[in-house]
Short mmCIF file of C-alpha atoms in Angstrom, two decimals:
data_model
loop_
_atom_site.label_atom_id
_atom_site.label_comp_id
_atom_site.label_asym_id
_atom_site.label_seq_id
_atom_site.Cartn_x
_atom_site.Cartn_y
_atom_site.Cartn_z
CA MET A 1 0.00 0.00 0.00
CA ASN A 2 1.40 3.37 -1.04
CA THR A 3 0.74 5.85 1.75
CA ASN A 4 2.77 8.80 0.39
CA GLY A 5 4.18 9.54 3.82
CA THR A 6 0.84 10.52 5.36
CA THR A 7 0.57 7.68 7.86
CA HIS A 8 2.08 6.93 11.25
CA ASN A 9 4.58 4.06 11.07
CA GLY A 10 2.83 2.77 7.96
CA VAL A 11 -0.66 2.79 9.52
CA PHE A 12 -3.39 4.84 7.81
CA ILE A 13 -6.05 5.76 10.40
CA ILE A 14 -9.57 6.50 9.14
CA ALA A 15 -12.23 7.96 11.43
CA ILE A 16 -15.92 7.65 10.55
CA ALA A 17 -18.23 9.86 12.63
CA GLY A 18 -21.96 10.52 12.43
CA GLY A 19 -25.23 10.20 14.30
CA SER A 20 -26.69 7.12 15.91
CA GLY A 21 -28.12 4.93 13.16
CA SER A 22 -26.46 6.90 10.38
CA GLY A 23 -24.63 3.86 8.99
CA LYS A 24 -21.15 4.46 10.41
CA THR A 25 -20.57 0.83 11.31
CA TRP A 26 -21.98 -0.39 7.99
CA LEU A 27 -19.59 1.90 6.13
CA ALA A 28 -16.65 0.85 8.31
CA ASN A 29 -17.35 -2.86 7.75
CA SER A 30 -17.95 -2.37 4.01
CA LEU A 31 -14.71 -0.44 3.66
CA ARG A 32 -12.83 -3.05 5.68
CA GLN A 33 -14.18 -5.84 3.48
CA SER A 34 -13.26 -3.89 0.35
CA LEU A 35 -9.70 -3.61 1.64
CA GLY A 36 -9.47 -7.37 2.16
CA GLY A 37 -7.03 -8.28 4.90
CA GLU A 38 -5.50 -4.83 5.00
CA ALA A 39 -7.78 -3.20 7.61
CA THR A 40 -8.68 -3.41 11.30
CA HIS A 41 -11.95 -2.03 12.66
CA LEU A 42 -12.28 -0.28 16.03
CA ALA A 43 -15.64 0.82 17.47
CA LEU A 44 -15.99 3.76 19.82
CA ASP A 45 -18.91 1.86 21.40
CA ASP A 46 -16.40 -0.45 23.08
CA PHE A 47 -14.90 2.51 24.93
CA TYR A 48 -17.94 3.54 26.99
CA LEU A 49 -17.04 4.09 30.64
CA ASP A 50 -17.58 1.16 32.98
CA ARG A 51 -20.61 1.82 35.24
CA SER A 52 -20.27 -1.25 37.46
CA ASP A 53 -19.69 1.01 40.47
CA LEU A 54 -23.29 2.26 40.25
CA PRO A 55 -26.47 0.43 41.31
CA GLU A 56 -28.33 -1.04 38.34
CA ASN A 57 -31.29 1.31 38.76
CA GLU A 58 -28.97 4.32 38.43
CA ARG A 59 -27.18 3.11 35.31
CA GLY A 60 -30.29 3.26 33.16
CA ILE A 61 -30.83 6.98 33.76
CA ILE A 62 -27.35 8.05 32.64
CA ASN A 63 -27.18 10.17 29.51
CA PHE A 64 -25.12 7.95 27.21
CA ASP A 65 -25.47 10.37 24.29
CA THR A 66 -22.79 12.84 25.37
CA PRO A 67 -19.02 12.65 24.79
CA SER A 68 -18.51 12.47 28.57
CA ALA A 69 -19.81 8.87 28.47
CA ILE A 70 -16.62 7.71 26.73
CA ASP A 71 -13.27 6.59 28.17
CA TRP A 72 -11.25 8.89 25.92
CA ARG A 73 -7.95 8.03 27.57
CA ALA A 74 -8.36 4.37 26.66
CA LEU A 75 -9.21 5.23 23.04
CA LYS A 76 -6.26 7.59 22.74
CA ASN A 77 -3.96 4.91 24.13
CA ALA A 78 -5.24 2.42 21.54
CA LEU A 79 -4.63 4.88 18.70
CA ALA A 80 -1.18 5.67 20.11
CA GLN A 81 -0.40 1.95 19.96
CA CYS A 82 -1.25 2.03 16.27
CA LYS A 83 0.99 5.04 15.72
CA ARG A 84 3.86 3.33 17.51
CA GLY A 85 3.55 0.39 15.15
CA GLU A 86 2.56 -2.18 17.79
CA SER A 87 1.25 -5.39 16.25
CA LEU A 88 -1.70 -6.07 18.58
CA LEU A 89 -4.40 -3.98 20.26
CA HIS A 90 -6.13 -4.96 23.49
CA VAL A 91 -9.58 -3.39 23.21
CA PRO A 92 -12.20 -3.38 26.00
CA ARG A 93 -15.59 -4.98 25.43
CA TYR A 94 -18.77 -3.28 26.60
CA ASP A 95 -22.06 -4.86 27.67
CA PHE A 96 -24.90 -2.52 26.71
CA ALA A 97 -27.45 -4.56 28.64
CA THR A 98 -25.71 -3.93 31.98
CA HIS A 99 -23.77 -0.74 31.08
CA THR A 100 -20.56 -2.37 32.30
CA ARG A 101 -17.23 -3.39 30.83
CA MET A 102 -16.72 -7.10 30.35
CA ASP A 103 -13.83 -8.90 32.03
CA GLU A 104 -12.45 -10.18 28.73
CA VAL A 105 -10.89 -7.95 26.09
CA SER A 106 -10.65 -8.19 22.31
CA VAL A 107 -7.21 -8.71 20.83
CA LEU A 108 -7.02 -7.16 17.37
CA PRO A 109 -4.13 -7.18 14.90
CA VAL A 110 -2.96 -3.78 13.72
CA LYS A 111 -3.27 -3.74 9.93
CA PRO A 112 -1.98 -1.11 7.43
CA VAL A 113 -5.40 0.59 7.69
CA VAL A 114 -7.19 1.13 10.99
CA ILE A 115 -10.86 2.19 10.69
CA VAL A 116 -12.52 3.74 13.72
CA ASP A 117 -16.24 4.56 13.86
CA GLY A 118 -18.15 6.44 16.53
CA LEU A 119 -20.45 9.30 17.43
CA TRP A 120 -17.94 11.91 18.61
CA LEU A 121 -14.59 11.02 17.08
CA PHE A 122 -13.89 14.63 15.96
CA HIS A 123 -14.97 16.16 19.27
CA ARG A 124 -11.44 16.43 20.68
CA MET A 125 -8.70 18.29 18.84
CA ALA A 126 -5.97 15.92 20.05
CA LEU A 127 -7.80 12.95 18.54
CA ARG A 128 -8.57 14.72 15.27
CA ALA A 129 -4.84 15.15 14.79
CA MET A 130 -4.34 11.38 14.98
CA PHE A 131 -6.59 10.62 12.01
CA ASP A 132 -5.33 10.56 8.42
CA LEU A 133 -8.84 10.72 6.98
CA LYS A 134 -12.00 12.00 8.66
CA ILE A 135 -15.38 10.95 7.21
CA PHE A 136 -18.74 12.25 8.43
CA VAL A 137 -21.87 10.26 7.56
CA GLU A 138 -24.98 12.38 7.07
CA CYS A 139 -28.39 10.72 7.44
CA PRO A 140 -32.01 11.94 7.86
CA ASN A 141 -33.48 11.75 11.37
CA ASP A 142 -36.30 9.38 10.36
CA LEU A 143 -33.93 6.82 8.90
CA ARG A 144 -31.58 7.04 11.87
CA PHE A 145 -34.47 6.48 14.27
CA CYS A 146 -35.80 3.46 12.39
CA ARG A 147 -32.36 1.85 12.26
CA ARG A 148 -31.77 2.48 15.96
CA MET A 149 -35.17 1.04 16.82
CA GLU A 150 -34.43 -2.16 14.92
CA ARG A 151 -30.97 -2.53 16.47
CA ASP A 152 -31.97 -1.81 20.08
CA VAL A 153 -35.09 -3.99 20.04
CA LEU A 154 -33.60 -6.97 18.22
CA GLU A 155 -30.01 -6.86 19.50
CA ARG A 156 -30.10 -5.10 22.88
CA GLY A 157 -33.38 -6.30 24.34
CA ARG A 158 -34.98 -2.86 24.54
CA THR A 159 -38.69 -2.08 24.22
CA ALA A 160 -40.01 0.10 21.41
CA ASP A 161 -41.38 2.61 23.91
CA SER A 162 -38.05 2.96 25.73
CA VAL A 163 -36.17 3.47 22.46
CA THR A 164 -38.66 6.09 21.33
CA GLU A 165 -38.50 7.95 24.66
CA GLN A 166 -34.69 7.93 24.68
CA PHE A 167 -34.48 9.10 21.08
CA LYS A 168 -36.72 12.09 21.79
CA ALA A 169 -35.23 12.92 25.19
CA THR A 170 -31.49 12.59 24.59
CA VAL A 171 -30.45 11.08 21.25
CA LEU A 172 -31.92 13.76 19.01
CA PRO A 173 -31.01 16.84 21.09
CA MET A 174 -27.52 15.51 21.81
CA HIS A 175 -27.08 14.81 18.11
CA GLU A 176 -27.78 18.46 17.32
CA LYS A 177 -25.48 19.62 20.12
CA HIS A 178 -22.52 17.25 19.92
CA VAL A 179 -22.63 15.13 16.74
CA GLN A 180 -23.81 17.27 13.82
CA PRO A 181 -21.35 20.15 14.44
CA GLN A 182 -18.46 17.73 13.77
CA ALA A 183 -19.23 17.76 10.04
CA LYS A 184 -17.16 20.93 9.72
CA TRP A 185 -13.99 19.00 10.62
CA ALA A 186 -14.56 16.17 8.14
CA ASP A 187 -12.41 15.71 5.04
CA THR A 188 -15.36 14.00 3.37
CA VAL A 189 -19.11 14.11 4.07
CA ILE A 190 -21.01 11.11 2.70
CA CYS A 191 -24.79 10.78 2.55
CA SER A 192 -26.21 7.53 3.89
CA PRO A 193 -26.68 5.04 2.42
CA PRO A 194 -23.73 5.44 0.05
CA ALA A 195 -23.64 3.55 -3.22
CA GLU A 196 -21.52 0.40 -3.31
CA THR A 197 -19.44 1.99 -6.06
CA ASP A 198 -18.64 4.92 -3.73
CA VAL A 199 -17.30 2.51 -1.11
CA LEU A 200 -15.20 0.68 -3.68
CA HIS A 201 -13.89 3.98 -5.03
CA LEU A 202 -12.93 5.11 -1.54
CA ALA A 203 -11.17 1.79 -0.88
CA GLU A 204 -9.15 2.17 -4.07
CA LYS A 205 -8.13 5.69 -3.06
CA VAL A 206 -7.01 4.44 0.34
CA LYS A 207 -4.96 1.69 -1.28
CA ALA A 208 -3.33 4.25 -3.56
CA GLY A 209 -2.64 6.62 -0.69
CA SER A 210 -4.26 9.48 -2.61
CA VAL A 211 -7.53 9.84 -0.71
CA LYS A 212 -6.58 13.04 1.11
CA ALA A 213 -5.72 14.83 -2.09
CA SER A 214 -9.02 13.90 -3.71
CA ALA A 215 -11.38 13.99 -0.73
CA LYS A 216 -14.79 15.06 -2.01
CA LYS A 217 -17.53 16.93 -0.19
CA PHE A 218 -20.83 15.25 -1.02
CA SER A 219 -24.04 17.25 -0.73
CA MET A 220 -25.74 16.87 2.65
CA TRP A 221 -29.41 16.40 3.48
CA SER A 222 -31.16 19.06 5.48
CA SER A 223 -32.83 18.05 8.74
CA GLU A 224 -36.36 16.71 8.36
CA PRO A 225 -39.18 16.60 10.95
CA LEU A 226 -38.98 13.43 13.03
CA ASN A 227 -41.64 10.81 12.33
CA LEU A 228 -41.69 8.65 15.44
CA LYS A 229 -44.12 6.17 13.85
CA CYS A 230 -41.48 4.81 11.51
CA TYR A 231 -40.75 2.00 13.97
CA GLU A 232 -43.94 0.36 12.72
CA CYS A 233 -41.78 -1.03 9.91
CA LEU A 234 -40.53 -3.60 12.46
CA ALA A 235 -43.91 -5.29 12.37
CA ASP A 236 -43.63 -6.02 8.65
#
């Protein structure tokens, strides 16, 4: 892989930020698959702070939609390992059902490309400086809500009512306050869902090491009124 001197010890670090349900993880996985065995994927979700010190009834009322919910020191240490050229990363694992960190960790190989996805990756200046490419995924509120509903109900054991209440109370306002403003720091803004050809094109640019020079600003959607009935699609 030709990196044209823009990487740290041969590692090209890509950050993908965007709102909850915007398709960040889908894009990260699609890009990783397009790069074959050349990429490692890190998720900011694994770096939520451990809340095992709190009673269970107090954990559920925490606002998990602010940057303060993240263990930023642990993430920065993991990225620093990549920059130092270490071969393996020891990444924490988070249990969303209990809001606690699991005892076991994930051991990931550091590949020539490291892809990180998460809500607030551009929030801190020190972290922004560690990324070689910053991508922001733009997505309409209705689509984000429907995707989050499906994920939380089917994968995290949540009820539809609790997901709806949380989306209205914290997810949406915190998105406007903390997530959306990060678009101004992105090298590339991509509308979700991107075409498969766009992902392949981006992968080829990464392989060639020329993605920074040709980073393209895609047009962004404007915010639309939230339709909280879209979760009815789950009954289909």
